[in-house]
Tab-separated table of C-alpha atoms in Angstrom:
chain	number	residue	atom	x	y	z
A	104	MET	CA	63.955	121.072	55.527
A	105	GLY	CA	60.458	122.490	55.979
A	106	ILE	CA	58.045	121.821	58.793
A	107	LEU	CA	55.901	119.573	56.551
A	108	ASP	CA	58.879	117.426	55.549
A	109	PHE	CA	59.857	117.038	59.196
A	110	LEU	CA	56.370	115.923	60.214
A	111	THR	CA	56.037	113.465	57.341
A	112	GLY	CA	59.406	111.973	58.198
A	113	GLU	CA	58.101	110.936	61.622
A	114	PHE	CA	55.616	108.507	60.081
A	115	ILE	CA	56.426	104.874	59.242
A	116	ASP	CA	57.588	104.254	55.704
A	117	VAL	CA	58.960	100.621	55.967
A	118	ILE	CA	57.100	97.781	57.741
A	119	GLU	CA	58.793	94.351	58.065
A	120	TRP	CA	59.659	91.563	60.557
A	121	THR	CA	62.746	89.392	60.741
A	122	ASP	CA	62.325	86.568	63.260
A	123	ASP	CA	65.334	84.946	64.913
A	124	THR	CA	63.345	82.720	67.249
A	125	ARG	CA	61.834	79.295	66.614
A	126	ASP	CA	58.717	79.490	68.753
A	127	THR	CA	57.162	82.909	67.997
A	128	MET	CA	53.882	82.539	66.155
A	129	VAL	CA	52.575	86.148	66.176
A	130	TRP	CA	54.447	89.445	66.558
A	131	ARG	CA	52.992	92.945	66.609
A	132	PHE	CA	54.811	95.744	64.770
A	133	GLU	CA	55.332	98.424	67.428
A	134	ARG	CA	55.232	102.146	66.618
A	135	TYR	CA	54.162	105.027	68.807
A	136	GLY	CA	50.624	105.947	67.924
A	137	HIS	CA	50.617	103.228	65.219
A	138	ALA	CA	50.854	105.976	62.603
A	139	ILE	CA	51.582	104.688	59.109
A	140	LYS	CA	52.604	106.856	56.188
A	141	TYR	CA	50.468	106.593	53.117
A	142	GLY	CA	52.499	104.807	50.453
A	143	ALA	CA	54.759	103.083	52.974
A	144	LYS	CA	56.382	99.808	51.981
A	145	LEU	CA	55.206	96.531	53.531
A	146	THR	CA	57.575	93.555	53.231
A	147	VAL	CA	56.113	90.111	53.964
A	148	ARG	CA	58.602	87.252	53.683
A	149	GLU	CA	57.981	83.597	52.876
A	150	GLY	CA	56.401	81.807	55.813
A	151	GLN	CA	54.765	85.001	57.038
A	152	ALA	CA	51.467	86.824	56.830
A	153	ALA	CA	50.636	90.419	57.807
A	154	VAL	CA	47.302	91.239	59.402
A	155	PHE	CA	46.068	94.830	59.662
A	156	VAL	CA	43.743	95.572	62.577
A	157	HIS	CA	41.864	98.871	62.520
A	158	GLU	CA	40.104	99.969	65.670
A	159	GLY	CA	39.874	96.375	66.967
A	160	GLN	CA	38.583	94.976	63.701
A	161	ILE	CA	40.601	92.797	61.319
A	162	ALA	CA	40.963	94.634	58.043
A	163	ASP	CA	43.345	93.284	55.399
A	164	VAL	CA	45.608	90.201	55.321
A	165	PHE	CA	48.745	90.235	53.182
A	166	GLY	CA	50.681	87.169	52.052
A	167	PRO	CA	54.369	87.027	51.084
A	168	GLY	CA	55.452	89.960	48.868
A	169	LEU	CA	56.318	93.686	48.731
A	170	TYR	CA	53.392	96.100	48.943
A	171	MET	CA	52.810	99.845	48.673
A	172	LEU	CA	50.176	100.773	51.213
A	173	GLU	CA	47.690	102.619	49.043
A	174	THR	CA	43.966	102.614	48.628
A	175	ASN	CA	44.065	100.198	45.683
A	176	ASN	CA	45.666	97.351	47.696
A	177	MET	CA	43.921	97.974	51.027
A	178	PRO	CA	40.269	97.570	50.093
A	179	VAL	CA	38.973	96.673	53.553
A	180	LEU	CA	40.857	99.414	55.323
A	181	THR	CA	39.825	101.915	52.644
A	182	THR	CA	36.199	100.988	53.203
A	183	LEU	CA	36.525	101.227	56.975
A	184	GLN	CA	38.255	104.619	56.733
A	185	HIS	CA	35.918	105.927	54.039
A	186	TRP	CA	38.873	107.013	52.035
A	187	ASP	CA	38.175	108.768	48.794
A	188	HIS	CA	40.098	108.098	45.630
A	189	GLY	CA	43.430	109.873	45.722
A	190	PHE	CA	43.633	109.981	49.512
A	191	LYS	CA	47.267	110.363	50.521
A	192	SER	CA	47.171	111.311	54.201
A	193	PRO	CA	48.841	109.195	56.973
A	194	PHE	CA	46.636	106.686	58.861
A	195	LYS	CA	46.681	104.589	62.053
A	196	SER	CA	46.510	100.793	62.122
A	197	GLU	CA	47.960	97.843	64.078
A	198	VAL	CA	50.076	95.435	62.065
A	199	TYR	CA	50.541	91.799	63.234
A	200	PHE	CA	52.968	89.438	61.578
A	201	VAL	CA	51.944	85.767	61.721
A	202	ASN	CA	54.465	82.925	61.309
A	203	THR	CA	52.955	80.368	58.918
A	204	THR	CA	55.837	77.870	58.950
A	205	ARG	CA	55.668	74.484	60.679
A	206	PHE	CA	56.382	74.203	64.373
A	207	ASN	CA	57.946	70.771	64.727
A	208	ASP	CA	58.841	68.349	67.523
A	209	LEU	CA	55.997	69.315	69.804
A	210	LYS	CA	55.419	66.730	72.524
A	211	TRP	CA	52.227	65.035	73.569
A	212	GLY	CA	51.450	62.210	75.996
A	213	THR	CA	48.815	60.750	78.281
A	214	LYS	CA	49.011	61.966	81.872
A	215	ASN	CA	46.985	59.006	83.145
A	216	PRO	CA	46.468	55.510	81.692
A	217	VAL	CA	43.682	55.101	79.165
A	218	ILE	CA	41.345	52.170	79.871
A	219	CYS	CA	40.335	50.153	76.837
A	220	ARG	CA	38.931	46.705	76.119
A	221	ASP	CA	41.148	44.106	74.450
A	222	SER	CA	39.966	40.848	72.887
A	223	GLU	CA	42.852	38.838	74.423
A	224	PHE	CA	43.592	40.475	77.788
A	225	GLY	CA	40.228	42.006	78.596
A	226	MET	CA	40.373	45.399	80.311
A	227	VAL	CA	43.827	46.947	80.020
A	228	ARG	CA	45.334	50.355	80.713
A	229	LEU	CA	47.502	52.004	78.088
A	230	ARG	CA	49.911	54.899	78.058
A	231	ALA	CA	51.199	56.598	74.933
A	232	PHE	CA	53.381	59.512	73.898
A	233	GLY	CA	54.751	61.007	70.714
A	234	THR	CA	55.322	64.193	68.717
A	235	TYR	CA	53.397	66.351	66.267
A	236	SER	CA	53.775	69.510	64.184
A	237	MET	CA	51.364	72.384	63.599
A	238	ARG	CA	51.086	75.445	61.415
A	239	VAL	CA	48.811	78.454	60.973
A	240	THR	CA	46.593	78.045	57.918
A	241	ASP	CA	44.097	80.890	58.539
A	242	PRO	CA	45.872	83.932	60.065
A	243	ALA	CA	42.689	85.977	60.470
A	244	LYS	CA	40.858	83.176	62.325
A	245	PHE	CA	43.925	82.443	64.422
A	246	MET	CA	44.116	86.099	65.434
A	247	ALA	CA	40.426	86.245	66.241
A	248	GLU	CA	40.162	82.906	68.119
A	249	ILE	CA	43.495	82.539	69.891
A	250	VAL	CA	45.834	85.542	69.833
A	251	GLY	CA	43.622	88.560	70.406
A	252	THR	CA	45.770	91.561	71.309
A	253	ASP	CA	48.828	89.602	72.480
A	254	GLY	CA	51.861	91.436	71.127
A	255	GLU	CA	54.087	88.310	71.090
A	256	PHE	CA	52.423	84.914	70.982
A	257	THR	CA	54.550	81.728	71.236
A	258	SER	CA	53.826	78.087	70.477
A	259	ASP	CA	53.918	77.115	74.161
A	260	GLU	CA	50.757	79.135	74.749
A	261	ILE	CA	48.738	76.981	72.360
A	262	SER	CA	50.551	73.633	72.631
A	263	TYR	CA	48.837	72.726	75.915
A	264	GLN	CA	45.431	73.161	74.318
A	265	ILE	CA	46.432	71.101	71.283
A	266	ARG	CA	47.836	68.417	73.584
A	267	ASN	CA	44.531	68.107	75.422
A	268	VAL	CA	42.699	67.722	72.134
A	269	ILE	CA	45.128	65.002	70.996
A	270	VAL	CA	44.830	62.997	74.233
A	271	GLN	CA	41.045	63.173	74.116
A	272	GLU	CA	40.859	61.927	70.544
A	273	PHE	CA	43.531	59.284	71.197
A	274	SER	CA	41.501	57.862	74.085
A	275	ARG	CA	38.369	57.765	71.974
A	276	VAL	CA	40.062	56.167	68.948
A	277	VAL	CA	41.982	53.533	70.936
A	278	ALA	CA	38.993	52.596	73.082
A	279	GLY	CA	36.911	51.942	69.975
A	280	SER	CA	39.657	50.437	67.832
A	281	PRO	CA	39.478	46.710	66.958
A	282	ILE	CA	43.299	46.476	66.854
A	283	PRO	CA	44.591	44.143	69.635
A	284	VAL	CA	47.034	45.558	72.160
A	285	LEU	CA	49.865	43.286	70.991
A	286	ASP	CA	49.384	44.501	67.394
A	287	MET	CA	49.237	48.237	68.138
A	288	ALA	CA	53.005	48.628	67.886
A	289	ALA	CA	52.841	47.392	64.295
A	290	ASN	CA	49.914	49.685	63.453
A	291	THR	CA	50.985	53.029	64.935
A	292	ALA	CA	50.916	54.646	61.480
A	293	ASP	CA	47.271	53.676	60.982
A	294	LEU	CA	46.382	54.850	64.482
A	295	GLY	CA	48.156	58.144	63.792
A	296	LYS	CA	46.075	58.712	60.660
A	297	LEU	CA	42.875	57.995	62.571
A	298	ILE	CA	43.815	60.433	65.326
A	299	THR	CA	44.921	63.113	62.851
A	300	GLY	CA	41.601	62.842	61.052
A	301	ALA	CA	39.774	63.168	64.374
A	302	ILE	CA	41.635	66.245	65.637
A	303	GLY	CA	41.738	67.995	62.240
A	304	PRO	CA	38.274	69.620	62.428
A	305	VAL	CA	38.864	70.718	66.031
A	306	VAL	CA	42.136	72.549	65.407
A	307	ALA	CA	40.786	73.978	62.136
A	308	ASN	CA	38.446	76.096	64.251
A	309	TYR	CA	41.578	77.743	65.659
A	310	GLY	CA	42.987	78.501	62.209
A	311	LEU	CA	45.561	75.688	62.598
A	312	SER	CA	46.345	72.342	61.021
A	313	ILE	CA	48.312	69.241	62.118
A	314	PRO	CA	50.403	68.226	59.085
A	315	GLU	CA	52.322	65.487	60.963
A	316	PHE	CA	51.430	63.262	63.907
A	317	TYR	CA	53.549	60.442	65.348
A	318	ILE	CA	52.955	57.802	68.029
A	319	GLU	CA	56.357	56.900	69.412
A	320	ASN	CA	55.315	54.341	72.018
A	321	ILE	CA	52.286	52.576	73.447
A	322	SER	CA	53.045	50.958	76.798
A	323	LEU	CA	51.242	48.778	79.324
A	324	PRO	CA	51.509	48.926	83.135
A	325	GLU	CA	54.738	47.493	84.572
A	326	ALA	CA	53.000	44.459	86.114
A	327	VAL	CA	51.440	43.498	82.774
A	328	GLU	CA	54.736	44.056	80.935
A	329	ALA	CA	56.538	41.759	83.414
A	330	VAL	CA	54.021	38.967	82.765
A	331	LEU	CA	54.351	39.453	79.002
A	332	ASP	CA	58.148	39.289	79.259
A	333	LYS	CA	57.966	35.952	81.111
A	334	ARG	CA	55.422	34.637	78.654
A	335	THR	CA	57.641	35.661	75.770
A	336	SER	CA	60.646	33.957	77.402
A	337	MET	CA	58.683	30.708	77.550
A	338	GLY	CA	57.883	30.945	73.868
A	339	ILE	CA	54.242	31.809	74.655
A	340	VAL	CA	53.391	28.193	75.480
A	341	GLY	CA	50.112	29.068	77.171
A	342	ASP	CA	50.365	26.011	79.498
A	343	LEU	CA	49.976	26.638	83.233
A	344	HIS	CA	51.945	23.514	84.165
A	345	SER	CA	54.855	24.521	81.944
A	346	TYR	CA	54.644	28.069	83.293
A	347	MET	CA	54.983	26.803	86.893
A	348	GLN	CA	57.892	24.561	85.919
A	349	TYR	CA	59.585	27.512	84.262
A	350	ASN	CA	59.225	29.677	87.393
A	351	ALA	CA	60.535	26.858	89.595
A	352	ALA	CA	63.566	26.414	87.353
A	353	GLU	CA	64.240	30.152	87.413
A	354	ALA	CA	64.076	30.167	91.237
A	355	MET	CA	66.477	27.212	91.474
A	356	GLY	CA	68.986	29.058	89.335
A	357	GLN	CA	69.207	31.919	91.854
A	358	PRO	CA	71.910	31.099	94.455
A	359	GLY	CA	70.364	33.162	97.255
A	360	SER	CA	66.862	31.702	97.018
A	361	ALA	CA	65.545	28.970	99.299
A	362	ALA	CA	64.682	26.798	96.307
A	363	GLY	CA	68.207	27.113	94.961
A	364	GLN	CA	69.776	26.134	98.310
A	365	GLY	CA	67.453	23.140	98.686
A	366	MET	CA	68.177	21.953	95.181
A	367	GLY	CA	71.928	22.277	95.798
A	368	ALA	CA	71.694	20.093	98.914
A	369	ALA	CA	69.615	17.486	97.064
A	370	ILE	CA	72.082	17.390	94.176
A	371	GLY	CA	74.988	16.962	96.609
A	372	ALA	CA	73.264	14.070	98.380
A	373	GLY	CA	72.451	12.410	95.060
A	374	MET	CA	76.046	12.711	93.883
A	375	GLY	CA	77.330	11.146	97.125
A	376	LEU	CA	74.902	8.242	96.824
A	377	ALA	CA	75.864	7.677	93.183
A	378	MET	CA	79.580	7.621	94.039
A	379	GLY	CA	78.993	5.060	96.804
A	380	ASN	CA	77.006	2.817	94.465
A	381	GLN	CA	79.718	3.076	91.814
A	382	MET	CA	82.462	2.057	94.262
A	383	ALA	CA	80.421	-0.924	95.463
A	384	ALA	CA	79.778	-1.996	91.870
A	385	GLN	CA	83.503	-1.820	91.085
A	386	GLN	CA	84.347	-4.046	94.071
A	387	MET	CA	81.731	-6.606	93.061
A	388	GLY	CA	83.042	-6.557	89.492
A	389	GLN	CA	86.578	-7.259	90.675
A	390	GLN	CA	85.366	-10.240	92.696
A	391	GLN	CA	83.657	-11.703	89.641
A	392	GLN	CA	86.701	-11.315	87.361
A	393	PRO	CA	88.586	-14.545	86.446
A	394	GLY	CA	91.575	-15.228	88.674
A	395	TRP	CA	90.368	-13.133	91.613
A	396	GLY	CA	89.114	-14.477	94.883
A	397	PRO	CA	87.121	-12.715	97.573
A	398	TRP	CA	90.336	-11.574	99.296
A	399	GLY	CA	92.884	-11.370	96.499
A	400	ASN	CA	94.272	-13.268	93.535
A	401	VAL	CA	93.457	-16.964	93.242
A	402	PRO	CA	96.550	-19.128	93.807
A	403	ALA	CA	98.510	-19.983	90.655
A	404	SER	CA	98.037	-23.703	91.247
A	405	ALA	CA	94.291	-23.232	91.531
A	406	GLN	CA	94.233	-21.244	88.260
A	407	GLY	CA	95.820	-24.139	86.429
A	408	GLY	CA	93.252	-26.593	87.748
A	409	VAL	CA	93.583	-29.443	90.239
A	410	ALA	CA	92.994	-33.053	89.385
A	411	PRO	CA	90.734	-34.861	91.796
A	412	GLY	CA	93.461	-37.394	92.725
A	413	SER	CA	96.440	-35.042	93.136
A	414	ARG	CA	97.591	-32.708	95.882
A	415	GLN	CA	99.225	-29.353	95.295
A	416	ALA	CA	100.264	-26.504	97.535
A	417	PRO	CA	98.058	-23.368	97.489
A	418	TRP	CA	100.812	-21.024	96.221
A	419	GLY	CA	103.581	-23.285	95.026
A	420	GLY	CA	104.476	-25.418	92.097
A	421	GLY	CA	104.446	-28.953	93.539
A	422	GLY	CA	103.238	-30.533	96.683
A	423	GLY	CA	106.464	-29.990	98.576
A	424	GLY	CA	109.538	-27.843	98.667
A	425	GLY	CA	107.820	-24.599	97.646
A	426	GLY	CA	108.599	-21.320	99.329
A	427	ALA	CA	106.296	-19.835	101.914
A	428	PRO	CA	103.341	-18.099	100.216
A	429	PRO	CA	102.694	-14.452	100.944
A	430	PRO	CA	100.062	-14.015	103.638
A	431	PRO	CA	96.583	-13.172	102.375
A	432	PRO	CA	94.875	-9.997	103.574
A	433	PRO	CA	93.634	-10.104	107.169
A	434	PRO	CA	90.347	-11.956	107.442
A	435	PRO	CA	87.195	-9.967	108.216
A	436	PRO	CA	85.396	-10.385	111.540
A	437	PRO	CA	83.593	-13.747	111.576
A	438	PRO	CA	79.825	-13.515	111.211
A	439	PRO	CA	77.640	-14.121	114.238
A	440	GLY	CA	77.306	-17.823	115.000
A	441	GLY	CA	80.129	-18.820	112.584
A	442	GLY	CA	83.135	-21.040	113.215
A	443	GLY	CA	86.604	-20.015	114.132
A	444	GLY	CA	86.053	-20.064	117.891
A	445	GLY	CA	85.327	-17.210	120.234
A	446	GLY	CA	82.216	-15.095	120.400
A	447	TRP	CA	81.499	-11.952	118.476
A	448	PRO	CA	81.962	-9.178	119.252
A	449	PRO	CA	85.166	-9.743	121.287
A	450	PRO	CA	84.880	-9.060	125.001
A	451	ARG	CA	85.622	-5.546	126.086
A	452	PRO	CA	88.578	-5.074	128.484
A	453	ARG	CA	87.657	-4.428	132.021
A	454	ALA	CA	88.366	-0.981	133.358
A	455	ARG	CA	89.881	-0.546	136.769
A	456	GLY	CA	88.676	1.981	139.226
A	457	ALA	CA	90.366	5.290	139.805
A	458	GLY	CA	91.908	4.131	143.073
A	459	GLY	CA	93.206	0.798	141.744
A	460	GLY	CA	90.417	-1.245	143.421
A	461	ALA	CA	88.251	-4.020	142.086
A	462	PRO	CA	87.561	-3.979	138.352
A	463	ALA	CA	84.286	-2.551	137.151
A	464	PRO	CA	81.603	-5.094	136.223
A	465	ALA	CA	81.471	-5.990	132.552
A	466	PRO	CA	78.431	-4.849	130.572
A	467	PRO	CA	75.800	-7.489	129.818
A	468	PRO	CA	76.345	-9.345	126.526
A	469	PRO	CA	74.130	-8.468	123.571
A	470	PRO	CA	71.155	-10.710	122.824
A	471	PRO	CA	71.927	-13.700	120.577
A	472	GLN	CA	71.401	-13.212	116.871
A	473	PRO	CA	69.947	-15.777	114.491
A	474	ALA	CA	72.503	-18.160	112.994
A	475	VAL	CA	73.687	-17.464	109.494
A	476	GLU	CA	74.367	-20.397	107.130
A	477	LYS	CA	78.033	-20.697	106.238
A	478	VAL	CA	79.009	-20.700	102.561
A	479	TRP	CA	82.247	-21.502	100.659
A	480	HIS	CA	83.843	-20.325	97.423
A	481	VAL	CA	85.470	-22.975	95.195
A	482	ALA	CA	88.383	-22.362	92.778
A	483	VAL	CA	87.828	-24.270	89.520
A	484	ASN	CA	90.185	-23.855	86.538
A	485	GLY	CA	91.518	-20.526	87.771
A	486	GLN	CA	88.071	-19.018	88.407
A	487	THR	CA	86.238	-18.383	91.628
A	488	THR	CA	82.791	-19.950	91.778
A	489	GLY	CA	80.164	-19.821	94.424
A	490	PRO	CA	79.324	-19.190	97.118
A	491	PHE	CA	77.883	-22.660	97.810
A	492	SER	CA	76.182	-23.971	100.903
A	493	LYS	CA	77.211	-27.206	102.582
A	494	ALA	CA	74.234	-29.003	101.079
A	495	SER	CA	75.136	-27.784	97.592
A	496	LEU	CA	78.743	-28.946	97.984
A	497	GLY	CA	77.461	-32.324	99.183
A	498	ARG	CA	75.519	-32.784	95.968
A	499	GLN	CA	78.613	-31.798	93.966
A	500	ALA	CA	80.711	-34.319	95.911
A	501	ALA	CA	78.176	-37.039	95.150
A	502	ALA	CA	78.312	-36.071	91.463
A	503	GLY	CA	82.116	-36.182	91.447
A	504	THR	CA	82.671	-32.489	90.647
A	505	PHE	CA	83.833	-31.643	94.158
A	506	ALA	CA	86.785	-33.577	95.625
A	507	ARG	CA	88.801	-33.693	98.805
A	508	ASP	CA	91.646	-31.661	97.286
A	509	SER	CA	89.431	-28.932	95.839
A	510	TRP	CA	90.467	-25.444	96.934
A	511	VAL	CA	87.835	-23.730	99.091
A	512	TRP	CA	87.582	-20.496	101.007
A	513	ALA	CA	84.965	-19.101	103.400
A	514	PRO	CA	84.630	-15.729	105.181
A	515	GLY	CA	86.850	-15.779	108.250
A	516	GLN	CA	89.132	-18.505	106.856
A	517	ASP	CA	92.905	-18.025	106.727
A	518	GLY	CA	93.571	-18.369	102.991
A	519	TRP	CA	92.603	-21.123	100.580
A	520	LYS	CA	92.521	-24.709	101.907
A	521	HIS	CA	91.688	-28.181	100.635
A	522	ALA	CA	88.183	-29.336	101.323
A	523	GLU	CA	89.364	-32.257	103.458
A	524	GLU	CA	91.128	-29.779	105.768
A	525	ILE	CA	87.825	-28.192	106.671
A	526	ALA	CA	86.044	-30.124	109.394
A	527	ASP	CA	82.579	-29.233	108.132
A	528	LEU	CA	83.434	-30.289	104.564
A	529	ALA	CA	85.471	-33.384	105.445
A	530	GLN	CA	82.241	-35.017	106.582
A	531	LEU	CA	80.990	-34.915	102.980
A	532	PHE	CA	83.611	-37.480	101.966
A	533	THR	CA	83.047	-39.946	104.885
A	534	VAL	CA	79.349	-40.559	104.406
A	535	ALA	CA	79.870	-43.866	102.559
A	536	PRO	CA	81.021	-46.839	104.761
A	537	PRO	CA	84.657	-47.862	104.445
A	538	PRO	CA	85.474	-51.047	102.478
A	539	PRO	CA	85.140	-54.342	104.488
A	540	PRO	CA	88.302	-55.955	105.861
A	541	PRO	CA	89.706	-58.949	103.942
A	542	ALA	CA	88.573	-62.449	105.040
A	543	ALA	CA	91.016	-64.813	106.971
A	544	GLU	CA	92.239	-67.926	105.148
A	545	GLY	CA	90.594	-71.230	106.059
A	546	THR	CA	88.188	-69.865	108.653
A	547	GLY	CA	85.803	-67.841	106.643
A	548	LYS	CA	85.978	-65.218	109.311
A	549	THR	CA	87.209	-61.706	108.891
A	550	ASP	CA	89.885	-60.190	111.028
A	551	PRO	CA	88.720	-57.577	113.459
């Protein structure tokens, strides 16, 4: 091998770039002295572009393909070098490979809320985030405006600048958009087109384009979202009174809240009152049923009816010879001022002293209470009627519907008795004077 062949072998004869990364946008082909052999092969793959820089000035740009570096396919560099036709000497030049594929899934978002005016809520603050993609459309401009002499330029170095441009245009578009806040989620595609059209001319000055832009979410502050959630739960009624009732009901449903504890106590008291009323109603209903008296079943003889002129035992078949009837339930305490003897309440027993001395003085009696009119129940044809006052029974006796042998009962009375056995009622049948004695024979005088 001669000296000339050895020297020519030191120059570059193949120029190419195979990229294994996903974020490299520009890569410089490194060679000591940047010496390139005349007639060397340049391989530019799909999604790439090769930019030749001679003495700090962009010369030629090559798209995808295989090239022989000669004067006929390097017009700019030939002019800069003042190469004559047939020049075949080595030359020096920097070669930059530019990645022209799409860089996808780049993030963007608002650092601070964007204030805008809404027709329904007034002034609101919005946050938004999403993704976008970018690509290099003008390698020469991208090299001149952004890359410079950077030997390895990645997408992270330009994504921050693109993100600032997107947020600025998003704020401007949303603030001037007539779309209501509640309808923005359904119109993110239209908003994305508006924002893409706004940022397109700006990034074109960098030699870039934004082929895809997405708005993933537009959110309100947490306080506003909480109010919207409650309003949605109510069915968006828009009524303040209904809204307050809804909040009160929600508070009552929480066991630990004060409203829930108060409502539980009120419900318990209401249930107790309802049970008491139901028991009282059942007792009253039993008293009004046929064949039942105030203190038990009406005697069998009374259920079959009693003729005014006949006498019959309260619990037997005929007037005599029947077995002893079962005792009725114990009578209740007599009302104040009623018959039956003895005062009410009964006197308290006297307590003796600790040493067995004189008994302690009795407490003073309670003040007298107003008298209560006594009433009686009457058994007629197996049914309990009444109560009737003494005056009412007197009118019935005068009409013939109330007789001496009618069965009667009054509070405090020991079972059913005939009316003539009751001192107060026996007077009703002795109002009329007795019949006159018969006259003596022959004198015209009556016997005493």
